mmCIF file of C-alpha atoms and ligand atoms in Angstrom:
data_model
loop_
_atom_site.group_PDB
_atom_site.id
_atom_site.type_symbol
_atom_site.label_atom_id
_atom_site.label_comp_id
_atom_site.label_asym_id
_atom_site.label_seq_id
_atom_site.Cartn_x
_atom_site.Cartn_y
_atom_site.Cartn_z
ATOM 1 C CA MET W 1159 4.332 16.289 11.023
ATOM 2 C CA LEU W 1160 4.744 12.642 11.815
ATOM 3 C CA ALA W 1161 6.755 13.056 15.384
ATOM 4 C CA GLY W 1162 5.320 10.177 18.101
ATOM 5 C CA LYS W 1163 4.022 8.030 14.972
ATOM 6 C CA ILE W 1164 5.016 4.798 14.400
ATOM 7 C CA ALA W 1165 4.499 3.562 10.880
ATOM 8 C CA LEU W 1166 4.469 -0.011 9.613
ATOM 9 C CA ILE W 1167 4.741 -0.038 5.904
ATOM 10 C CA THR W 1168 4.521 -3.558 3.869
ATOM 11 C CA GLY W 1169 5.642 -3.846 0.642
ATOM 12 C CA ALA W 1170 8.545 -1.342 1.916
ATOM 13 C CA GLY W 1171 11.226 -2.963 0.099
ATOM 14 C CA SER W 1172 10.494 -1.495 -3.466
ATOM 15 C CA GLY W 1173 8.884 1.165 -5.544
ATOM 16 C CA ILE W 1174 5.701 3.268 -3.668
ATOM 17 C CA GLY W 1175 6.507 1.220 -0.114
ATOM 18 C CA ARG W 1176 10.080 2.418 -0.157
ATOM 19 C CA ALA W 1177 9.265 5.954 -1.004
ATOM 20 C CA ALA W 1178 6.545 5.810 1.779
ATOM 21 C CA CYS W 1179 9.108 5.095 4.228
ATOM 22 C CA GLN W 1180 11.971 8.046 3.207
ATOM 23 C CA ILE W 1181 8.817 10.479 3.247
ATOM 24 C CA LEU W 1182 7.200 9.321 6.432
ATOM 25 C CA SER W 1183 11.037 9.313 8.320
ATOM 26 C CA ARG W 1184 11.510 12.785 6.938
ATOM 27 C CA GLU W 1185 8.486 14.013 8.928
ATOM 28 C CA GLY W 1186 9.674 12.476 12.067
ATOM 29 C CA ALA W 1187 7.698 8.816 11.920
ATOM 30 C CA GLN W 1188 9.879 5.899 13.408
ATOM 31 C CA ILE W 1189 9.599 3.075 10.521
ATOM 32 C CA ILE W 1190 9.071 -0.671 10.529
ATOM 33 C CA ALA W 1191 9.533 -1.744 6.799
ATOM 34 C CA ALA W 1192 7.922 -4.897 6.183
ATOM 35 C CA ASP W 1193 8.379 -6.834 2.962
ATOM 36 C CA GLN W 1194 8.766 -10.736 2.094
ATOM 37 C CA ASN W 1195 11.828 -9.954 0.686
ATOM 38 C CA GLU W 1196 14.019 -9.187 3.739
ATOM 39 C CA SER W 1197 17.123 -7.838 2.722
ATOM 40 C CA ASN W 1198 15.301 -5.571 0.073
ATOM 41 C CA ALA W 1199 13.200 -3.804 3.430
ATOM 42 C CA ALA W 1200 16.518 -3.897 5.410
ATOM 43 C CA GLN W 1201 18.245 -1.829 2.377
ATOM 44 C CA THR W 1202 15.216 0.815 2.633
ATOM 45 C CA ILE W 1203 16.134 1.461 6.228
ATOM 46 C CA GLU W 1204 19.561 1.790 5.393
ATOM 47 C CA LEU W 1205 18.245 4.687 3.210
ATOM 48 C CA LEU W 1206 16.587 6.363 6.814
ATOM 49 C CA SER W 1207 18.687 8.520 8.731
ATOM 50 C CA GLY W 1208 18.226 7.853 12.714
ATOM 51 C CA SER W 1209 18.754 4.524 14.556
ATOM 52 C CA HIS W 1210 15.399 3.595 15.690
ATOM 53 C CA HIS W 1211 14.012 2.388 12.122
ATOM 54 C CA LEU W 1212 13.756 -1.577 11.899
ATOM 55 C CA SER W 1213 12.947 -3.844 9.130
ATOM 56 C CA VAL W 1214 10.997 -7.345 9.265
ATOM 57 C CA SER W 1215 10.086 -10.170 7.288
ATOM 58 C CA MET W 1216 6.543 -10.569 6.965
ATOM 59 C CA ASP W 1217 4.110 -12.311 3.689
ATOM 60 C CA VAL W 1218 1.208 -10.463 4.058
ATOM 61 C CA SER W 1219 -1.183 -13.191 2.532
ATOM 62 C CA ASN W 1220 0.139 -15.510 5.540
ATOM 63 C CA SER W 1221 -1.382 -14.953 8.939
ATOM 64 C CA SER W 1222 1.110 -16.737 11.043
ATOM 65 C CA THR W 1223 4.254 -14.569 9.615
ATOM 66 C CA ILE W 1224 2.082 -11.296 10.110
ATOM 67 C CA SER W 1225 1.765 -12.359 13.910
ATOM 68 C CA GLN W 1226 5.365 -13.265 14.075
ATOM 69 C CA ALA W 1227 6.276 -9.692 12.826
ATOM 70 C CA LEU W 1228 4.252 -8.304 15.070
ATOM 71 C CA SER W 1229 5.288 -10.032 18.084
ATOM 72 C CA SER W 1230 9.105 -9.203 16.812
ATOM 73 C CA ILE W 1231 7.934 -5.519 16.643
ATOM 74 C CA GLN W 1232 6.563 -5.433 19.709
ATOM 75 C CA SER W 1233 9.856 -6.569 21.922
ATOM 76 C CA ASP W 1234 11.572 -3.718 20.092
ATOM 77 C CA VAL W 1235 9.493 -1.079 19.601
ATOM 78 C CA SER W 1236 7.632 1.043 23.251
ATOM 79 C CA ALA W 1237 3.892 0.787 21.659
ATOM 80 C CA PRO W 1238 1.804 -1.106 18.579
ATOM 81 C CA PRO W 1239 2.413 1.090 15.222
ATOM 82 C CA ASN W 1240 -0.358 3.719 14.899
ATOM 83 C CA VAL W 1241 0.117 4.154 11.310
ATOM 84 C CA LEU W 1242 -0.104 1.519 8.592
ATOM 85 C CA VAL W 1243 0.536 1.573 4.976
ATOM 86 C CA ASN W 1244 -0.589 -1.434 3.023
ATOM 87 C CA CYS W 1245 1.296 -1.307 -0.077
ATOM 88 C CA ALA W 1246 2.557 -4.370 -0.663
ATOM 89 C CA GLY W 1247 0.997 -5.731 -4.008
ATOM 90 C CA ILE W 1248 1.776 -8.017 -7.033
ATOM 91 C CA THR W 1249 0.447 -8.700 -10.540
ATOM 92 C CA ARG W 1250 0.522 -11.792 -12.410
ATOM 93 C CA ASP W 1251 -1.040 -10.576 -15.637
ATOM 94 C CA GLU W 1252 -3.394 -12.650 -18.503
ATOM 95 C CA PHE W 1253 -6.019 -12.249 -20.318
ATOM 96 C CA PHE W 1254 -9.187 -13.286 -18.768
ATOM 97 C CA LEU W 1255 -9.754 -16.419 -21.047
ATOM 98 C CA LYS W 1256 -6.507 -17.607 -20.197
ATOM 99 C CA MET W 1257 -6.005 -16.599 -16.903
ATOM 100 C CA SER W 1258 -5.295 -19.454 -14.396
ATOM 101 C CA GLU W 1259 -6.573 -19.725 -11.038
ATOM 102 C CA LYS W 1260 -3.405 -19.361 -9.780
ATOM 103 C CA GLN W 1261 -2.770 -16.427 -11.489
ATOM 104 C CA PHE W 1262 -6.345 -15.066 -9.979
ATOM 105 C CA GLN W 1263 -5.653 -16.542 -6.469
ATOM 106 C CA GLU W 1264 -1.856 -15.296 -5.679
ATOM 107 C CA VAL W 1265 -2.868 -11.644 -6.931
ATOM 108 C CA PHE W 1266 -6.351 -11.914 -4.435
ATOM 109 C CA ASP W 1267 -3.923 -13.337 -1.786
ATOM 110 C CA VAL W 1268 -1.618 -10.367 -1.510
ATOM 111 C CA ASN W 1269 -3.437 -7.665 -2.573
ATOM 112 C CA LEU W 1270 -7.365 -7.906 -1.049
ATOM 113 C CA LYS W 1271 -6.429 -10.502 1.782
ATOM 114 C CA GLY W 1272 -3.179 -9.167 2.545
ATOM 115 C CA THR W 1273 -4.921 -5.880 3.276
ATOM 116 C CA PHE W 1274 -7.363 -7.758 5.363
ATOM 117 C CA LEU W 1275 -5.055 -9.650 7.643
ATOM 118 C CA VAL W 1276 -2.702 -7.062 8.410
ATOM 119 C CA SER W 1277 -5.290 -4.173 8.842
ATOM 120 C CA GLN W 1278 -6.920 -6.370 11.400
ATOM 121 C CA ALA W 1279 -3.858 -7.387 13.382
ATOM 122 C CA VAL W 1280 -2.677 -3.883 13.670
ATOM 123 C CA CYS W 1281 -6.292 -2.802 14.563
ATOM 124 C CA ARG W 1282 -6.779 -5.543 17.137
ATOM 125 C CA ASN W 1283 -3.502 -3.831 19.206
ATOM 126 C CA LEU W 1284 -4.943 -0.328 18.840
ATOM 127 C CA VAL W 1285 -8.071 -0.818 20.065
ATOM 128 C CA GLU W 1286 -6.839 -3.082 23.193
ATOM 129 C CA ALA W 1287 -4.602 -0.532 23.767
ATOM 130 C CA LYS W 1288 -7.239 2.451 23.450
ATOM 131 C CA LEU W 1289 -5.014 4.305 20.872
ATOM 132 C CA SER W 1290 -6.239 5.920 17.787
ATOM 133 C CA GLY W 1291 -4.733 5.439 14.241
ATOM 134 C CA SER W 1292 -4.456 5.276 10.856
ATOM 135 C CA ILE W 1293 -4.625 2.930 7.940
ATOM 136 C CA ILE W 1294 -3.887 3.747 4.320
ATOM 137 C CA ASN W 1295 -4.465 1.297 1.872
ATOM 138 C CA ILE W 1296 -3.076 1.879 -1.649
ATOM 139 C CA ALA W 1297 -5.638 0.070 -4.429
ATOM 140 C CA SER W 1298 -5.211 1.573 -8.320
ATOM 141 C CA ILE W 1299 -6.790 3.636 -11.009
ATOM 142 C CA VAL W 1300 -7.561 0.301 -12.603
ATOM 143 C CA GLY W 1301 -9.728 -1.059 -9.922
ATOM 144 C CA ARG W 1302 -11.905 1.743 -10.735
ATOM 145 C CA THR W 1303 -11.495 1.621 -14.841
ATOM 146 C CA GLY W 1304 -10.339 -1.960 -15.555
ATOM 147 C CA ASN W 1305 -7.552 -3.049 -17.794
ATOM 148 C CA MET W 1306 -6.778 -5.401 -20.353
ATOM 149 C CA GLY W 1307 -5.165 -8.320 -19.092
ATOM 150 C CA GLN W 1308 -5.604 -7.661 -15.549
ATOM 151 C CA ALA W 1309 -9.089 -8.655 -14.435
ATOM 152 C CA ASN W 1310 -7.315 -10.483 -11.440
ATOM 153 C CA TYR W 1311 -5.600 -7.115 -10.176
ATOM 154 C CA ALA W 1312 -8.664 -4.532 -11.072
ATOM 155 C CA ALA W 1313 -10.876 -7.087 -9.046
ATOM 156 C CA THR W 1314 -8.655 -6.759 -6.037
ATOM 157 C CA LYS W 1315 -8.081 -2.983 -6.241
ATOM 158 C CA ALA W 1316 -12.052 -2.331 -6.462
ATOM 159 C CA GLY W 1317 -12.098 -4.937 -3.382
ATOM 160 C CA VAL W 1318 -9.435 -2.949 -1.610
ATOM 161 C CA GLU W 1319 -11.676 0.321 -1.927
ATOM 162 C CA ALA W 1320 -14.700 -0.961 -0.628
ATOM 163 C CA PHE W 1321 -13.178 -2.856 2.413
ATOM 164 C CA THR W 1322 -11.838 0.418 3.356
ATOM 165 C CA LYS W 1323 -15.173 2.275 3.023
ATOM 166 C CA SER W 1324 -16.816 -0.878 5.744
ATOM 167 C CA VAL W 1325 -13.387 -1.012 7.723
ATOM 168 C CA ALA W 1326 -13.989 2.858 7.997
ATOM 169 C CA GLN W 1327 -17.299 3.069 9.201
ATOM 170 C CA GLU W 1328 -16.587 0.237 11.916
ATOM 171 C CA LEU W 1329 -13.772 1.991 13.382
ATOM 172 C CA ALA W 1330 -14.343 5.971 13.397
ATOM 173 C CA GLY W 1331 -15.667 5.042 17.185
ATOM 174 C CA PHE W 1332 -12.122 3.552 17.935
ATOM 175 C CA SER W 1333 -10.347 6.111 16.346
ATOM 176 C CA ILE W 1334 -9.041 4.468 13.495
ATOM 177 C CA ARG W 1335 -9.512 6.288 10.302
ATOM 178 C CA VAL W 1336 -9.014 4.117 7.077
ATOM 179 C CA ASN W 1337 -8.433 5.860 3.643
ATOM 180 C CA THR W 1338 -7.415 4.539 0.144
ATOM 181 C CA ILE W 1339 -5.055 5.962 -2.205
ATOM 182 C CA ILE W 1340 -5.586 5.362 -5.525
ATOM 183 C CA PRO W 1341 -2.664 5.734 -7.972
ATOM 184 C CA GLY W 1342 -2.593 6.067 -11.866
ATOM 185 C CA PHE W 1343 0.436 5.257 -13.354
ATOM 186 C CA ILE W 1344 3.574 4.909 -11.378
ATOM 187 C CA ASP W 1345 7.116 4.224 -12.019
ATOM 188 C CA THR W 1346 8.315 1.747 -10.059
ATOM 189 C CA PRO W 1347 9.697 -1.816 -10.565
ATOM 190 C CA MET W 1348 5.931 -2.659 -10.771
ATOM 191 C CA THR W 1349 5.709 -0.950 -14.231
ATOM 192 C CA SER W 1350 9.130 -1.169 -15.578
ATOM 193 C CA THR W 1351 7.832 -4.539 -17.488
ATOM 194 C CA VAL W 1352 5.209 -2.659 -19.606
ATOM 195 C CA PRO W 1353 6.282 -2.429 -23.196
ATOM 196 C CA ASP W 1354 6.965 1.304 -24.032
ATOM 197 C CA LYS W 1355 4.370 1.152 -26.656
ATOM 198 C CA VAL W 1356 1.553 0.888 -23.813
ATOM 199 C CA LYS W 1357 3.598 3.092 -21.899
ATOM 200 C CA GLN W 1358 3.170 5.741 -24.142
ATOM 201 C CA LYS W 1359 -0.557 4.998 -24.931
ATOM 202 C CA PHE W 1360 -1.122 5.703 -21.211
ATOM 203 C CA GLN W 1361 1.171 8.606 -20.669
ATOM 204 C CA HIS W 1362 -0.992 10.178 -23.707
ATOM 205 C CA LEU W 1363 -4.234 9.718 -21.878
ATOM 206 C CA ILE W 1364 -2.685 11.195 -18.740
ATOM 207 C CA PRO W 1365 -3.346 14.932 -18.555
ATOM 208 C CA LEU W 1366 0.145 15.717 -16.503
ATOM 209 C CA LYS W 1367 1.255 13.470 -19.707
ATOM 210 C CA ARG W 1368 3.973 11.384 -17.449
ATOM 211 C CA PHE W 1369 3.920 8.293 -15.244
ATOM 212 C CA GLY W 1370 3.788 9.525 -11.250
ATOM 213 C CA LYS W 1371 6.902 9.067 -9.115
ATOM 214 C CA PRO W 1372 6.339 6.832 -6.095
ATOM 215 C CA GLU W 1373 7.620 9.847 -4.052
ATOM 216 C CA GLU W 1374 4.458 11.606 -5.392
ATOM 217 C CA ILE W 1375 2.340 8.925 -3.934
ATOM 218 C CA ALA W 1376 4.299 9.178 -0.623
ATOM 219 C CA GLU W 1377 3.321 12.598 0.165
ATOM 220 C CA VAL W 1378 -0.221 12.208 0.005
ATOM 221 C CA ILE W 1379 0.297 8.743 2.328
ATOM 222 C CA SER W 1380 2.042 11.074 4.687
ATOM 223 C CA PHE W 1381 -0.951 13.560 4.385
ATOM 224 C CA LEU W 1382 -3.039 11.067 5.369
ATOM 225 C CA ALA W 1383 -1.150 9.639 8.579
ATOM 226 C CA SER W 1384 -0.453 13.107 10.009
ATOM 227 C CA ASP W 1385 -3.271 14.518 12.173
ATOM 228 C CA ARG W 1386 -3.754 16.935 9.296
ATOM 229 C CA SER W 1387 -6.262 14.672 7.799
ATOM 230 C CA SER W 1388 -7.793 13.978 11.681
ATOM 231 C CA TYR W 1389 -11.612 14.779 9.592
ATOM 232 C CA VAL W 1390 -10.838 12.313 6.720
ATOM 233 C CA THR W 1391 -12.140 8.854 6.934
ATOM 234 C CA GLY W 1392 -13.573 6.375 5.106
ATOM 235 C CA THR W 1393 -12.486 7.991 1.392
ATOM 236 C CA SER W 1394 -10.517 7.803 -1.596
ATOM 237 C CA ILE W 1395 -8.044 10.390 -2.615
ATOM 238 C CA LEU W 1396 -6.960 9.996 -6.465
ATOM 239 C CA VAL W 1397 -3.280 10.680 -7.495
ATOM 240 C CA THR W 1398 -3.283 9.792 -11.226
ATOM 241 C CA GLY W 1399 -2.127 13.143 -12.951
ATOM 242 C CA GLY W 1400 -5.121 13.951 -13.495
ATOM 243 C CA LEU W 1401 -6.769 10.895 -15.205
ATOM 244 C CA ALA W 1402 -9.860 10.523 -14.270
ATOM 245 C CA THR W 1403 -12.450 7.625 -13.502
HETATM 246 N N1 NAD L 2602 3.052 1.329 -9.796
HETATM 247 C C1 NAD L 2602 2.296 1.160 -9.870
HETATM 248 O O1 NAD L 2602 1.767 2.685 -11.081
HETATM 249 C C2 NAD L 2602 1.104 1.497 -9.399
HETATM 250 C C3 NAD L 2602 -0.019 1.853 -9.582
HETATM 251 C C4 NAD L 2602 -1.153 1.705 -8.670
HETATM 252 C C5 NAD L 2602 -1.215 1.288 -7.624
HETATM 253 N N2 NAD L 2602 0.068 0.702 -7.546
HETATM 254 C C6 NAD L 2602 -0.146 -0.316 -6.083
HETATM 255 O O2 NAD L 2602 1.045 0.274 -5.327
HETATM 256 C C7 NAD L 2602 1.584 -0.610 -4.350
HETATM 257 C C8 NAD L 2602 3.064 -0.606 -4.635
HETATM 258 O O3 NAD L 2602 3.456 -0.736 -5.884
HETATM 259 P P1 NAD L 2602 5.224 -0.855 -6.114
HETATM 260 O O4 NAD L 2602 4.840 -0.004 -7.889
HETATM 261 O O5 NAD L 2602 5.608 -0.009 -5.225
HETATM 262 O O6 NAD L 2602 5.522 -1.990 -6.664
HETATM 263 P P2 NAD L 2602 6.726 -2.574 -6.469
HETATM 264 O O7 NAD L 2602 7.058 -4.314 -7.110
HETATM 265 O O8 NAD L 2602 7.917 -1.687 -6.713
HETATM 266 O O9 NAD L 2602 6.767 -3.272 -4.994
HETATM 267 C C9 NAD L 2602 5.634 -4.285 -4.564
HETATM 268 C C10 NAD L 2602 6.643 -4.391 -3.028
HETATM 269 O O10 NAD L 2602 5.709 -5.344 -2.480
HETATM 270 C C11 NAD L 2602 6.393 -6.963 -1.940
HETATM 271 N N3 NAD L 2602 5.716 -7.650 -1.913
HETATM 272 C C12 NAD L 2602 4.713 -8.365 -2.710
HETATM 273 N N4 NAD L 2602 4.072 -9.627 -2.378
HETATM 274 C C13 NAD L 2602 4.593 -9.393 -1.195
HETATM 275 C C14 NAD L 2602 3.830 -10.022 0.341
HETATM 276 N N5 NAD L 2602 3.480 -11.572 -0.219
HETATM 277 N N6 NAD L 2602 4.088 -9.517 1.385
HETATM 278 C C15 NAD L 2602 5.023 -8.930 1.470
HETATM 279 N N7 NAD L 2602 5.410 -7.907 0.610
HETATM 280 C C16 NAD L 2602 5.388 -8.065 -0.561
HETATM 281 C C17 NAD L 2602 7.470 -7.040 -3.029
HETATM 282 O O11 NAD L 2602 8.845 -7.508 -2.628
HETATM 283 C C18 NAD L 2602 7.880 -5.782 -3.595
HETATM 284 O O12 NAD L 2602 8.967 -4.558 -2.505
HETATM 285 C C19 NAD L 2602 0.819 -2.340 -5.028
HETATM 286 O O13 NAD L 2602 -0.534 -2.687 -3.869
HETATM 287 C C20 NAD L 2602 0.463 -1.773 -6.234
HETATM 288 O O14 NAD L 2602 -0.523 -2.758 -6.566
HETATM 289 C C21 NAD L 2602 0.871 0.353 -8.157
#
């Protein structure tokens, strides 16, 4: 399904990003696993079969590390990435009245500014090379519903969705599709610190009565990365086990 695709995945050292690398490579894509934790990204590559995949160090909130990573990719890969999965994300949970400017800024810098910076760098290369592409941004159900203790995170994820819709309109003329996936609650290191009591409360609300697996997000990423979704752009797909907004 993805033969001939070169997929750059940020946040590839863990959770959903790692699962996306596994599923996209299974479908034939060449994988570039990017993470600020380079050794975790390298471990992701070790899980894949084939020797043409590579890992790069990238802090998505820092434009110079993005340029460096893209230059190093250029020297190893024949063409610019034509699939981008913006999966890098962080939480810095705190109740609003206690939230520091730093906690707000850090989450903003990675989740929203990071999505902007990496998308812009990749899309500029695609437009220059006159190539089509698919950008997949990872938002969150919390960006639609809000969540106690996550005013910073929820705001960035709502921003990712609005950003996606705008960029999709601008890039349609360049044959670059841009879509959002909205996961519900997924079992990854990000949610491993959620207390059991809170997890049970959420599970009860989810029609499928369980948290999702990272692979279940990655399968939808794979569809959006492929030409099977060639008429899908500027939209959001909920992958929430039935949790509605
Ligand atoms: N797990 C969930 O329930 C859930 C739900 C909705 C949305 N999401 C979103 O899915 C994405 C992946 O989350 P996950 O659950 O796999 O989390 P995770 O913590 O398992 O993985 C996140 C990865 O991002 C990397 N990262 C963090 N900051 C970075 C930076 N500045 N530059 C590059 N890499 C960076 C981390 O090193 C880590 O490898 C995130 O955007 C998250 O907000 C997760």
